[in-house]
Amino acid sequence: FAPKLLAGKKLLLTAGPTREAIDPVRYISNHSSGKMGFALAQAAAEMGAEVTLVSGPVSLTTPARVVRINVDSAQQMLTSVMENIQSQDIFIGCAAVADYRFADVATEKMKKSAEHMQLSLVRNPDILATVASLTDKPFTVGFAAETNNVEQYAKGKLTRKKLDMIAANDVSVQGLGFNADNNALQVFWPNGQQTLPTTDKLSLARQLLTLINQQLPTK
Ligand code: C5P
């Protein structure tokens, strides 16, 4: 396999779900396994990059030569990303970040009593958009998990979040995307696009990183 295409490059990426606490024993989260992000981290390290992986709670082993930082919540993920963003060449937001967190996290376990209960949520910061709006930003790549109008929504996110590239996957297709071992991606950048057909996540990661490398600004 391939030469060390990314030798000398620094790459930071997020992976996995985030957990948003309700009280000390409960949280909301999602079904992200972290497999795509960990495959990207492994492939990038194999291609010679210096890789930092900010991961939500997942049960995956850290790929060789990858520096891993574990976080729980979206806010922790943002803090960790911002602490490490300096001098990165590439940022990939692969994490399934919770869009909302609980407005007030109870400090003690909540007790059941009333038949109905309401919890109030507030928006989480958008980590990807925050990185993409930095003045000296790295080449910034987002993911978009969609169930319909994949191209339209992905291109919308590319523009709105000021990304350099977006990799979209159709999560309504059985056996692909969330928690699966295989995936397929439609990749868009401001003046081009490419379809990466269904394959295992490591092969797909290598193809996506090759595309990213082709689009990197030449310094
Ligand atoms: O807008 P949407 O959540 O679909 O965008 C998905 C992309 O944005 C992914 O790359 C995800 O990692 C990133 N994201 C983020 N912070 C959020 C929400 C999404 O970095 N709070």
JSON list of C-alpha atoms and ligand atoms in Angstrom, two decimals:
[
{"chain": "A", "resi": 1, "resn": "PHE", "atom": "CA", "xyz": [0.00, 0.00, 0.00]},
{"chain": "A", "resi": 2, "resn": "ALA", "atom": "CA", "xyz": [0.64, 3.62, -0.74]},
{"chain": "A", "resi": 3, "resn": "PRO", "atom": "CA", "xyz": [3.58, 5.86, -0.02]},
{"chain": "A", "resi": 4, "resn": "LYS", "atom": "CA", "xyz": [3.59, 8.09, 3.08]},
{"chain": "A", "resi": 5, "resn": "LEU", "atom": "CA", "xyz": [1.39, 10.73, 1.43]},
{"chain": "A", "resi": 6, "resn": "LEU", "atom": "CA", "xyz": [0.80, 12.60, 4.68]},
{"chain": "A", "resi": 7, "resn": "ALA", "atom": "CA", "xyz": [4.35, 12.59, 6.05]},
{"chain": "A", "resi": 8, "resn": "GLY", "atom": "CA", "xyz": [5.04, 15.82, 7.94]},
{"chain": "A", "resi": 9, "resn": "LYS", "atom": "CA", "xyz": [1.33, 16.68, 8.22]},
{"chain": "A", "resi": 10, "resn": "LYS", "atom": "CA", "xyz": [-0.48, 17.14, 11.51]},
{"chain": "A", "resi": 11, "resn": "LEU", "atom": "CA", "xyz": [-4.06, 15.90, 11.65]},
{"chain": "A", "resi": 12, "resn": "LEU", "atom": "CA", "xyz": [-6.60, 16.35, 14.44]},
{"chain": "A", "resi": 13, "resn": "LEU", "atom": "CA", "xyz": [-9.91, 14.56, 14.37]},
{"chain": "A", "resi": 14, "resn": "THR", "atom": "CA", "xyz": [-12.96, 13.90, 16.51]},
{"chain": "A", "resi": 15, "resn": "ALA", "atom": "CA", "xyz": [-14.73, 10.54, 16.67]},
{"chain": "A", "resi": 16, "resn": "GLY", "atom": "CA", "xyz": [-17.51, 8.71, 18.44]},
{"chain": "A", "resi": 17, "resn": "PRO", "atom": "CA", "xyz": [-20.60, 10.00, 20.21]},
{"chain": "A", "resi": 18, "resn": "THR", "atom": "CA", "xyz": [-20.77, 12.54, 23.01]},
{"chain": "A", "resi": 19, "resn": "ARG", "atom": "CA", "xyz": [-22.59, 11.96, 26.30]},
{"chain": "A", "resi": 20, "resn": "GLU", "atom": "CA", "xyz": [-24.67, 14.69, 27.84]},
{"chain": "A", "resi": 21, "resn": "ALA", "atom": "CA", "xyz": [-25.28, 14.20, 31.54]},
{"chain": "A", "resi": 22, "resn": "ILE", "atom": "CA", "xyz": [-28.72, 14.49, 33.12]},
{"chain": "A", "resi": 23, "resn": "ASP", "atom": "CA", "xyz": [-27.52, 13.72, 36.63]},
{"chain": "A", "resi": 24, "resn": "PRO", "atom": "CA", "xyz": [-24.54, 11.79, 38.07]},
{"chain": "A", "resi": 25, "resn": "VAL", "atom": "CA", "xyz": [-25.87, 8.43, 36.82]},
{"chain": "A", "resi": 26, "resn": "ARG", "atom": "CA", "xyz": [-27.72, 9.25, 33.57]},
{"chain": "A", "resi": 27, "resn": "TYR", "atom": "CA", "xyz": [-27.03, 10.71, 30.15]},
{"chain": "A", "resi": 28, "resn": "ILE", "atom": "CA", "xyz": [-28.32, 10.98, 26.60]},
{"chain": "A", "resi": 29, "resn": "SER", "atom": "CA", "xyz": [-26.15, 9.91, 23.70]},
{"chain": "A", "resi": 30, "resn": "ASN", "atom": "CA", "xyz": [-26.40, 8.31, 20.25]},
{"chain": "A", "resi": 31, "resn": "HIS", "atom": "CA", "xyz": [-25.43, 5.12, 18.41]},
{"chain": "A", "resi": 32, "resn": "SER", "atom": "CA", "xyz": [-22.14, 6.31, 16.93]},
{"chain": "A", "resi": 33, "resn": "SER", "atom": "CA", "xyz": [-19.53, 3.54, 17.27]},
{"chain": "A", "resi": 34, "resn": "GLY", "atom": "CA", "xyz": [-16.51, 5.70, 16.41]},
{"chain": "A", "resi": 35, "resn": "LYS", "atom": "CA", "xyz": [-15.46, 3.18, 13.73]},
{"chain": "A", "resi": 36, "resn": "MET", "atom": "CA", "xyz": [-15.16, 5.68, 10.86]},
{"chain": "A", "resi": 37, "resn": "GLY", "atom": "CA", "xyz": [-13.13, 8.14, 12.94]},
{"chain": "A", "resi": 38, "resn": "PHE", "atom": "CA", "xyz": [-10.81, 5.44, 14.28]},
{"chain": "A", "resi": 39, "resn": "ALA", "atom": "CA", "xyz": [-10.34, 4.09, 10.73]},
{"chain": "A", "resi": 40, "resn": "LEU", "atom": "CA", "xyz": [-9.38, 7.61, 9.61]},
{"chain": "A", "resi": 41, "resn": "ALA", "atom": "CA", "xyz": [-6.94, 7.93, 12.51]},
{"chain": "A", "resi": 42, "resn": "GLN", "atom": "CA", "xyz": [-5.34, 4.58, 11.66]},
{"chain": "A", "resi": 43, "resn": "ALA", "atom": "CA", "xyz": [-5.14, 5.30, 7.93]},
{"chain": "A", "resi": 44, "resn": "ALA", "atom": "CA", "xyz": [-3.70, 8.79, 8.50]},
{"chain": "A", "resi": 45, "resn": "ALA", "atom": "CA", "xyz": [-1.03, 7.43, 10.86]},
{"chain": "A", "resi": 46, "resn": "GLU", "atom": "CA", "xyz": [-0.15, 4.73, 8.31]},
{"chain": "A", "resi": 47, "resn": "MET", "atom": "CA", "xyz": [0.15, 7.47, 5.68]},
{"chain": "A", "resi": 48, "resn": "GLY", "atom": "CA", "xyz": [2.72, 9.23, 7.87]},
{"chain": "A", "resi": 49, "resn": "ALA", "atom": "CA", "xyz": [0.63, 11.94, 9.56]},
{"chain": "A", "resi": 50, "resn": "GLU", "atom": "CA", "xyz": [1.06, 12.97, 13.19]},
{"chain": "A", "resi": 51, "resn": "VAL", "atom": "CA", "xyz": [-2.44, 12.13, 14.45]},
{"chain": "A", "resi": 52, "resn": "THR", "atom": "CA", "xyz": [-4.36, 13.39, 17.49]},
{"chain": "A", "resi": 53, "resn": "LEU", "atom": "CA", "xyz": [-7.72, 11.72, 18.05]},
{"chain": "A", "resi": 54, "resn": "VAL", "atom": "CA", "xyz": [-10.26, 13.35, 20.37]},
{"chain": "A", "resi": 55, "resn": "SER", "atom": "CA", "xyz": [-12.71, 10.57, 21.11]},
{"chain": "A", "resi": 56, "resn": "GLY", "atom": "CA", "xyz": [-16.05, 10.35, 22.84]},
{"chain": "A", "resi": 57, "resn": "PRO", "atom": "CA", "xyz": [-16.82, 7.15, 24.80]},
{"chain": "A", "resi": 58, "resn": "VAL", "atom": "CA", "xyz": [-16.31, 4.16, 22.47]},
{"chain": "A", "resi": 59, "resn": "SER", "atom": "CA", "xyz": [-15.07, 0.60, 22.90]},
{"chain": "A", "resi": 60, "resn": "LEU", "atom": "CA", "xyz": [-12.30, 0.63, 20.30]},
{"chain": "A", "resi": 61, "resn": "THR", "atom": "CA", "xyz": [-8.56, 0.29, 20.71]},
{"chain": "A", "resi": 62, "resn": "THR", "atom": "CA", "xyz": [-6.33, 3.21, 19.84]},
{"chain": "A", "resi": 63, "resn": "PRO", "atom": "CA", "xyz": [-4.53, 2.72, 16.51]},
{"chain": "A", "resi": 64, "resn": "ALA", "atom": "CA", "xyz": [-0.72, 2.56, 16.58]},
{"chain": "A", "resi": 65, "resn": "ARG", "atom": "CA", "xyz": [1.13, 5.90, 16.70]},
{"chain": "A", "resi": 66, "resn": "VAL", "atom": "CA", "xyz": [-2.08, 7.84, 17.40]},
{"chain": "A", "resi": 67, "resn": "VAL", "atom": "CA", "xyz": [-2.34, 10.20, 20.39]},
{"chain": "A", "resi": 68, "resn": "ARG", "atom": "CA", "xyz": [-5.80, 9.74, 21.87]},
{"chain": "A", "resi": 69, "resn": "ILE", "atom": "CA", "xyz": [-7.64, 12.12, 24.19]},
{"chain": "A", "resi": 70, "resn": "ASN", "atom": "CA", "xyz": [-10.85, 10.84, 25.77]},
{"chain": "A", "resi": 71, "resn": "VAL", "atom": "CA", "xyz": [-13.80, 13.14, 26.44]},
{"chain": "A", "resi": 72, "resn": "ASP", "atom": "CA", "xyz": [-17.46, 12.70, 27.37]},
{"chain": "A", "resi": 73, "resn": "SER", "atom": "CA", "xyz": [-19.49, 15.78, 26.53]},
{"chain": "A", "resi": 74, "resn": "ALA", "atom": "CA", "xyz": [-19.61, 18.12, 23.53]},
{"chain": "A", "resi": 75, "resn": "GLN", "atom": "CA", "xyz": [-18.26, 20.95, 25.66]},
{"chain": "A", "resi": 76, "resn": "GLN", "atom": "CA", "xyz": [-15.27, 18.83, 26.73]},
{"chain": "A", "resi": 77, "resn": "MET", "atom": "CA", "xyz": [-14.74, 17.85, 23.09]},
{"chain": "A", "resi": 78, "resn": "LEU", "atom": "CA", "xyz": [-14.70, 21.51, 22.03]},
{"chain": "A", "resi": 79, "resn": "THR", "atom": "CA", "xyz": [-12.22, 22.41, 24.80]},
{"chain": "A", "resi": 80, "resn": "SER", "atom": "CA", "xyz": [-9.92, 19.55, 23.86]},
{"chain": "A", "resi": 81, "resn": "VAL", "atom": "CA", "xyz": [-10.08, 20.41, 20.14]},
{"chain": "A", "resi": 82, "resn": "MET", "atom": "CA", "xyz": [-9.31, 24.08, 20.78]},
{"chain": "A", "resi": 83, "resn": "GLU", "atom": "CA", "xyz": [-6.37, 23.17, 23.04]},
{"chain": "A", "resi": 84, "resn": "ASN", "atom": "CA", "xyz": [-4.87, 21.11, 20.22]},
{"chain": "A", "resi": 85, "resn": "ILE", "atom": "CA", "xyz": [-5.84, 23.02, 17.06]},
{"chain": "A", "resi": 86, "resn": "GLN", "atom": "CA", "xyz": [-2.67, 25.14, 16.85]},
{"chain": "A", "resi": 87, "resn": "SER", "atom": "CA", "xyz": [-0.41, 24.19, 13.93]},
{"chain": "A", "resi": 88, "resn": "GLN", "atom": "CA", "xyz": [-2.70, 21.43, 12.65]},
{"chain": "A", "resi": 89, "resn": "ASP", "atom": "CA", "xyz": [-2.74, 21.00, 8.86]},
{"chain": "A", "resi": 90, "resn": "ILE", "atom": "CA", "xyz": [-6.02, 19.07, 8.75]},
{"chain": "A", "resi": 91, "resn": "PHE", "atom": "CA", "xyz": [-9.07, 18.87, 11.01]},
{"chain": "A", "resi": 92, "resn": "ILE", "atom": "CA", "xyz": [-11.73, 16.21, 10.46]},
{"chain": "A", "resi": 93, "resn": "GLY", "atom": "CA", "xyz": [-14.95, 16.35, 12.48]},
{"chain": "A", "resi": 94, "resn": "CYS", "atom": "CA", "xyz": [-16.14, 12.77, 12.45]},
{"chain": "A", "resi": 95, "resn": "ALA", "atom": "CA", "xyz": [-17.81, 12.72, 15.87]},
{"chain": "A", "resi": 96, "resn": "ALA", "atom": "CA", "xyz": [-21.59, 12.47, 16.25]},
{"chain": "A", "resi": 97, "resn": "VAL", "atom": "CA", "xyz": [-21.75, 15.44, 18.58]},
{"chain": "A", "resi": 98, "resn": "ALA", "atom": "CA", "xyz": [-24.99, 15.80, 20.56]},
{"chain": "A", "resi": 99, "resn": "ASP", "atom": "CA", "xyz": [-26.82, 18.86, 19.27]},
{"chain": "A", "resi": 100, "resn": "TYR", "atom": "CA", "xyz": [-28.22, 19.63, 22.72]},
{"chain": "A", "resi": 101, "resn": "ARG", "atom": "CA", "xyz": [-27.22, 19.25, 26.36]},
{"chain": "A", "resi": 102, "resn": "PHE", "atom": "CA", "xyz": [-29.24, 19.56, 29.55]},
{"chain": "A", "resi": 103, "resn": "ALA", "atom": "CA", "xyz": [-29.67, 23.11, 30.74]},
{"chain": "A", "resi": 104, "resn": "ASP", "atom": "CA", "xyz": [-29.20, 22.15, 34.39]},
{"chain": "A", "resi": 105, "resn": "VAL", "atom": "CA", "xyz": [-27.29, 19.00, 35.27]},
{"chain": "A", "resi": 106, "resn": "ALA", "atom": "CA", "xyz": [-28.53, 17.71, 38.63]},
{"chain": "A", "resi": 107, "resn": "THR", "atom": "CA", "xyz": [-25.73, 17.27, 41.14]},
{"chain": "A", "resi": 108, "resn": "GLU", "atom": "CA", "xyz": [-27.55, 14.40, 42.84]},
{"chain": "A", "resi": 109, "resn": "LYS", "atom": "CA", "xyz": [-29.43, 11.44, 41.37]},
{"chain": "A", "resi": 110, "resn": "MET", "atom": "CA", "xyz": [-32.91, 12.55, 40.38]},
{"chain": "A", "resi": 111, "resn": "LYS", "atom": "CA", "xyz": [-35.73, 10.73, 42.16]},
{"chain": "A", "resi": 112, "resn": "LYS", "atom": "CA", "xyz": [-38.91, 9.50, 40.50]},
{"chain": "A", "resi": 113, "resn": "SER", "atom": "CA", "xyz": [-42.17, 10.92, 41.77]},
{"chain": "A", "resi": 114, "resn": "ALA", "atom": "CA", "xyz": [-44.43, 12.74, 39.33]},
{"chain": "A", "resi": 115, "resn": "GLU", "atom": "CA", "xyz": [-46.02, 10.90, 36.39]},
{"chain": "A", "resi": 116, "resn": "HIS", "atom": "CA", "xyz": [-44.61, 13.40, 33.89]},
{"chain": "A", "resi": 117, "resn": "MET", "atom": "CA", "xyz": [-41.38, 15.25, 33.88]},
{"chain": "A", "resi": 118, "resn": "GLN", "atom": "CA", "xyz": [-39.82, 17.85, 31.64]},
{"chain": "A", "resi": 119, "resn": "LEU", "atom": "CA", "xyz": [-36.18, 18.49, 31.06]},
{"chain": "A", "resi": 120, "resn": "SER", "atom": "CA", "xyz": [-34.88, 21.56, 29.35]},
{"chain": "A", "resi": 121, "resn": "LEU", "atom": "CA", "xyz": [-32.18, 21.39, 26.68]},
{"chain": "A", "resi": 122, "resn": "VAL", "atom": "CA", "xyz": [-29.81, 24.01, 25.29]},
{"chain": "A", "resi": 123, "resn": "ARG", "atom": "CA", "xyz": [-27.84, 23.97, 22.02]},
{"chain": "A", "resi": 124, "resn": "ASN", "atom": "CA", "xyz": [-24.29, 22.68, 22.10]},
{"chain": "A", "resi": 125, "resn": "PRO", "atom": "CA", "xyz": [-21.52, 24.58, 20.37]},
{"chain": "A", "resi": 126, "resn": "ASP", "atom": "CA", "xyz": [-20.75, 23.43, 16.80]},
{"chain": "A", "resi": 127, "resn": "ILE", "atom": "CA", "xyz": [-17.14, 22.22, 17.07]},
{"chain": "A", "resi": 128, "resn": "LEU", "atom": "CA", "xyz": [-16.62, 21.88, 13.32]},
{"chain": "A", "resi": 129, "resn": "ALA", "atom": "CA", "xyz": [-18.00, 25.35, 12.53]},
{"chain": "A", "resi": 130, "resn": "THR", "atom": "CA", "xyz": [-15.89, 26.82, 15.35]},
{"chain": "A", "resi": 131, "resn": "VAL", "atom": "CA", "xyz": [-12.71, 25.37, 13.82]},
{"chain": "A", "resi": 132, "resn": "ALA", "atom": "CA", "xyz": [-13.75, 26.40, 10.30]},
{"chain": "A", "resi": 133, "resn": "SER", "atom": "CA", "xyz": [-14.19, 30.01, 11.40]},
{"chain": "A", "resi": 134, "resn": "LEU", "atom": "CA", "xyz": [-10.65, 30.35, 12.82]},
{"chain": "A", "resi": 135, "resn": "THR", "atom": "CA", "xyz": [-8.51, 32.85, 10.89]},
{"chain": "A", "resi": 136, "resn": "ASP", "atom": "CA", "xyz": [-5.54, 30.51, 10.54]},
{"chain": "A", "resi": 137, "resn": "LYS", "atom": "CA", "xyz": [-7.66, 27.41, 10.09]},
{"chain": "A", "resi": 138, "resn": "PRO", "atom": "CA", "xyz": [-6.51, 23.95, 9.08]},
{"chain": "A", "resi": 139, "resn": "PHE", "atom": "CA", "xyz": [-8.00, 22.24, 6.01]},
{"chain": "A", "resi": 140, "resn": "THR", "atom": "CA", "xyz": [-11.39, 21.49, 7.59]},
{"chain": "A", "resi": 141, "resn": "VAL", "atom": "CA", "xyz": [-13.44, 18.43, 6.74]},
{"chain": "A", "resi": 142, "resn": "GLY", "atom": "CA", "xyz": [-16.92, 17.61, 8.03]},
{"chain": "A", "resi": 143, "resn": "PHE", "atom": "CA", "xyz": [-19.19, 14.61, 7.89]},
{"chain": "A", "resi": 144, "resn": "ALA", "atom": "CA", "xyz": [-22.89, 14.65, 7.19]},
{"chain": "A", "resi": 145, "resn": "ALA", "atom": "CA", "xyz": [-25.15, 11.74, 8.05]},
{"chain": "A", "resi": 146, "resn": "GLU", "atom": "CA", "xyz": [-28.35, 12.16, 6.09]},
{"chain": "A", "resi": 147, "resn": "THR", "atom": "CA", "xyz": [-31.43, 10.06, 5.40]},
{"chain": "A", "resi": 148, "resn": "ASN", "atom": "CA", "xyz": [-32.63, 12.02, 2.35]},
{"chain": "A", "resi": 149, "resn": "ASN", "atom": "CA", "xyz": [-31.57, 14.79, -0.05]},
{"chain": "A", "resi": 150, "resn": "VAL", "atom": "CA", "xyz": [-27.96, 13.82, 0.72]},
{"chain": "A", "resi": 151, "resn": "GLU", "atom": "CA", "xyz": [-26.31, 16.05, -1.89]},
{"chain": "A", "resi": 152, "resn": "GLN", "atom": "CA", "xyz": [-28.42, 19.11, -1.17]},
{"chain": "A", "resi": 153, "resn": "TYR", "atom": "CA", "xyz": [-27.97, 18.95, 2.61]},
{"chain": "A", "resi": 154, "resn": "ALA", "atom": "CA", "xyz": [-24.26, 18.15, 2.38]},
{"chain": "A", "resi": 155, "resn": "LYS", "atom": "CA", "xyz": [-23.56, 21.05, 0.01]},
{"chain": "A", "resi": 156, "resn": "GLY", "atom": "CA", "xyz": [-25.58, 23.31, 2.31]},
{"chain": "A", "resi": 157, "resn": "LYS", "atom": "CA", "xyz": [-23.37, 22.34, 5.26]},
{"chain": "A", "resi": 158, "resn": "LEU", "atom": "CA", "xyz": [-20.21, 22.81, 3.21]},
{"chain": "A", "resi": 159, "resn": "THR", "atom": "CA", "xyz": [-21.15, 26.43, 2.52]},
{"chain": "A", "resi": 160, "resn": "ARG", "atom": "CA", "xyz": [-22.85, 27.30, 5.81]},
{"chain": "A", "resi": 161, "resn": "LYS", "atom": "CA", "xyz": [-20.08, 25.92, 8.03]},
{"chain": "A", "resi": 162, "resn": "LYS", "atom": "CA", "xyz": [-17.34, 27.29, 5.69]},
{"chain": "A", "resi": 163, "resn": "LEU", "atom": "CA", "xyz": [-15.77, 23.84, 5.23]},
{"chain": "A", "resi": 164, "resn": "ASP", "atom": "CA", "xyz": [-13.08, 22.84, 2.76]},
{"chain": "A", "resi": 165, "resn": "MET", "atom": "CA", "xyz": [-14.67, 19.42, 2.22]},
{"chain": "A", "resi": 166, "resn": "ILE", "atom": "CA", "xyz": [-17.65, 17.37, 3.39]},
{"chain": "A", "resi": 167, "resn": "ALA", "atom": "CA", "xyz": [-18.13, 13.60, 3.34]},
{"chain": "A", "resi": 168, "resn": "ALA", "atom": "CA", "xyz": [-21.78, 12.62, 3.29]},
{"chain": "A", "resi": 169, "resn": "ASN", "atom": "CA", "xyz": [-23.28, 9.25, 3.96]},
{"chain": "A", "resi": 170, "resn": "ASP", "atom": "CA", "xyz": [-26.82, 8.02, 3.58]},
{"chain": "A", "resi": 171, "resn": "VAL", "atom": "CA", "xyz": [-27.64, 6.49, 6.95]},
{"chain": "A", "resi": 172, "resn": "SER", "atom": "CA", "xyz": [-30.99, 5.17, 5.72]},
{"chain": "A", "resi": 173, "resn": "VAL", "atom": "CA", "xyz": [-29.18, 2.42, 3.76]},
{"chain": "A", "resi": 174, "resn": "GLN", "atom": "CA", "xyz": [-29.10, -0.86, 5.72]},
{"chain": "A", "resi": 175, "resn": "GLY", "atom": "CA", "xyz": [-25.65, -2.02, 6.75]},
{"chain": "A", "resi": 176, "resn": "LEU", "atom": "CA", "xyz": [-23.95, 1.30, 6.06]},
{"chain": "A", "resi": 177, "resn": "GLY", "atom": "CA", "xyz": [-22.92, 4.19, 8.26]},
{"chain": "A", "resi": 178, "resn": "PHE", "atom": "CA", "xyz": [-23.77, 4.24, 11.95]},
{"chain": "A", "resi": 179, "resn": "ASN", "atom": "CA", "xyz": [-22.22, 1.33, 13.81]},
{"chain": "A", "resi": 180, "resn": "ALA", "atom": "CA", "xyz": [-21.66, -0.65, 10.60]},
{"chain": "A", "resi": 181, "resn": "ASP", "atom": "CA", "xyz": [-18.33, -1.99, 9.30]},
{"chain": "A", "resi": 182, "resn": "ASN", "atom": "CA", "xyz": [-18.96, -0.72, 5.79]},
{"chain": "A", "resi": 183, "resn": "ASN", "atom": "CA", "xyz": [-19.77, 2.69, 4.49]},
{"chain": "A", "resi": 184, "resn": "ALA", "atom": "CA", "xyz": [-20.08, 4.68, 1.26]},
{"chain": "A", "resi": 185, "resn": "LEU", "atom": "CA", "xyz": [-19.40, 8.38, 0.93]},
{"chain": "A", "resi": 186, "resn": "GLN", "atom": "CA", "xyz": [-20.27, 11.21, -1.38]},
{"chain": "A", "resi": 187, "resn": "VAL", "atom": "CA", "xyz": [-17.53, 13.78, -1.01]},
{"chain": "A", "resi": 188, "resn": "PHE", "atom": "CA", "xyz": [-17.99, 17.44, -1.93]},
{"chain": "A", "resi": 189, "resn": "TRP", "atom": "CA", "xyz": [-15.59, 20.37, -1.95]},
{"chain": "A", "resi": 190, "resn": "PRO", "atom": "CA", "xyz": [-16.14, 23.89, -3.32]},
{"chain": "A", "resi": 191, "resn": "ASN", "atom": "CA", "xyz": [-15.34, 23.00, -6.93]},
{"chain": "A", "resi": 192, "resn": "GLY", "atom": "CA", "xyz": [-15.65, 19.26, -7.16]},
{"chain": "A", "resi": 193, "resn": "GLN", "atom": "CA", "xyz": [-17.15, 16.05, -5.93]},
{"chain": "A", "resi": 194, "resn": "GLN", "atom": "CA", "xyz": [-16.47, 12.33, -5.90]},
{"chain": "A", "resi": 195, "resn": "THR", "atom": "CA", "xyz": [-18.40, 9.21, -4.95]},
{"chain": "A", "resi": 196, "resn": "LEU", "atom": "CA", "xyz": [-16.56, 6.60, -2.88]},
{"chain": "A", "resi": 197, "resn": "PRO", "atom": "CA", "xyz": [-18.60, 3.38, -3.27]},
{"chain": "A", "resi": 198, "resn": "THR", "atom": "CA", "xyz": [-19.37, 0.91, -0.50]},
{"chain": "A", "resi": 199, "resn": "THR", "atom": "CA", "xyz": [-16.36, -0.70, 1.11]},
{"chain": "A", "resi": 200, "resn": "ASP", "atom": "CA", "xyz": [-14.92, -1.29, 4.58]},
{"chain": "A", "resi": 201, "resn": "LYS", "atom": "CA", "xyz": [-14.26, 1.81, 6.64]},
{"chain": "A", "resi": 202, "resn": "LEU", "atom": "CA", "xyz": [-10.46, 1.49, 6.55]},
{"chain": "A", "resi": 203, "resn": "SER", "atom": "CA", "xyz": [-10.35, 1.39, 2.74]},
{"chain": "A", "resi": 204, "resn": "LEU", "atom": "CA", "xyz": [-12.76, 4.28, 2.63]},
{"chain": "A", "resi": 205, "resn": "ALA", "atom": "CA", "xyz": [-10.62, 6.22, 5.11]},
{"chain": "A", "resi": 206, "resn": "ARG", "atom": "CA", "xyz": [-7.57, 5.77, 2.86]},
{"chain": "A", "resi": 207, "resn": "GLN", "atom": "CA", "xyz": [-9.52, 7.00, -0.16]},
{"chain": "A", "resi": 208, "resn": "LEU", "atom": "CA", "xyz": [-10.89, 10.02, 1.69]},
{"chain": "A", "resi": 209, "resn": "LEU", "atom": "CA", "xyz": [-7.43, 10.96, 3.00]},
{"chain": "A", "resi": 210, "resn": "THR", "atom": "CA", "xyz": [-6.04, 10.66, -0.55]},
{"chain": "A", "resi": 211, "resn": "LEU", "atom": "CA", "xyz": [-8.73, 13.09, -1.74]},
{"chain": "A", "resi": 212, "resn": "ILE", "atom": "CA", "xyz": [-7.98, 15.45, 1.16]},
{"chain": "A", "resi": 213, "resn": "ASN", "atom": "CA", "xyz": [-4.27, 15.34, 0.29]},
{"chain": "A", "resi": 214, "resn": "GLN", "atom": "CA", "xyz": [-5.07, 16.25, -3.33]},
{"chain": "A", "resi": 215, "resn": "GLN", "atom": "CA", "xyz": [-7.08, 19.28, -2.22]},
{"chain": "A", "resi": 216, "resn": "LEU", "atom": "CA", "xyz": [-4.60, 20.54, 0.41]},
{"chain": "A", "resi": 217, "resn": "PRO", "atom": "CA", "xyz": [-3.21, 23.98, -0.35]},
{"chain": "A", "resi": 218, "resn": "THR", "atom": "CA", "xyz": [0.38, 23.78, -1.57]},
{"chain": "A", "resi": 219, "resn": "LYS", "atom": "CA", "xyz": [2.54, 25.76, 0.82]},
{"chain": "B", "resi": 1, "resn": "C5P", "atom": "O1", "xyz": [-25.00, 19.84, 11.26]},
{"chain": "B", "resi": 1, "resn": "C5P", "atom": "P1", "xyz": [-24.58, 18.42, 11.47]},
{"chain": "B", "resi": 1, "resn": "C5P", "atom": "O2", "xyz": [-24.60, 17.99, 12.91]},
{"chain": "B", "resi": 1, "resn": "C5P", "atom": "O3", "xyz": [-25.26, 17.43, 10.57]},
{"chain": "B", "resi": 1, "resn": "C5P", "atom": "O4", "xyz": [-23.06, 18.41, 11.01]},
{"chain": "B", "resi": 1, "resn": "C5P", "atom": "C1", "xyz": [-22.30, 17.25, 11.09]},
{"chain": "B", "resi": 1, "resn": "C5P", "atom": "C2", "xyz": [-20.85, 17.61, 11.14]},
{"chain": "B", "resi": 1, "resn": "C5P", "atom": "O5", "xyz": [-20.63, 18.63, 12.11]},
{"chain": "B", "resi": 1, "resn": "C5P", "atom": "C3", "xyz": [-19.98, 16.47, 11.57]},
{"chain": "B", "resi": 1, "resn": "C5P", "atom": "O6", "xyz": [-18.71, 16.62, 10.94]},
{"chain": "B", "resi": 1, "resn": "C5P", "atom": "C4", "xyz": [-19.89, 16.67, 13.09]},
{"chain": "B", "resi": 1, "resn": "C5P", "atom": "O7", "xyz": [-18.71, 16.08, 13.61]},
{"chain": "B", "resi": 1, "resn": "C5P", "atom": "C5", "xyz": [-19.87, 18.17, 13.19]},
{"chain": "B", "resi": 1, "resn": "C5P", "atom": "N1", "xyz": [-20.49, 18.72, 14.42]},
{"chain": "B", "resi": 1, "resn": "C5P", "atom": "C6", "xyz": [-19.70, 19.32, 15.39]},
{"chain": "B", "resi": 1, "resn": "C5P", "atom": "N2", "xyz": [-20.27, 19.87, 16.50]},
{"chain": "B", "resi": 1, "resn": "C5P", "atom": "C7", "xyz": [-21.61, 19.84, 16.68]},
{"chain": "B", "resi": 1, "resn": "C5P", "atom": "C8", "xyz": [-22.43, 19.23, 15.71]},
{"chain": "B", "resi": 1, "resn": "C5P", "atom": "C9", "xyz": [-21.85, 18.67, 14.59]},
{"chain": "B", "resi": 1, "resn": "C5P", "atom": "O8", "xyz": [-18.47, 19.34, 15.24]},
{"chain": "B", "resi": 1, "resn": "C5P", "atom": "N3", "xyz": [-22.13, 20.37, 17.77]}
]
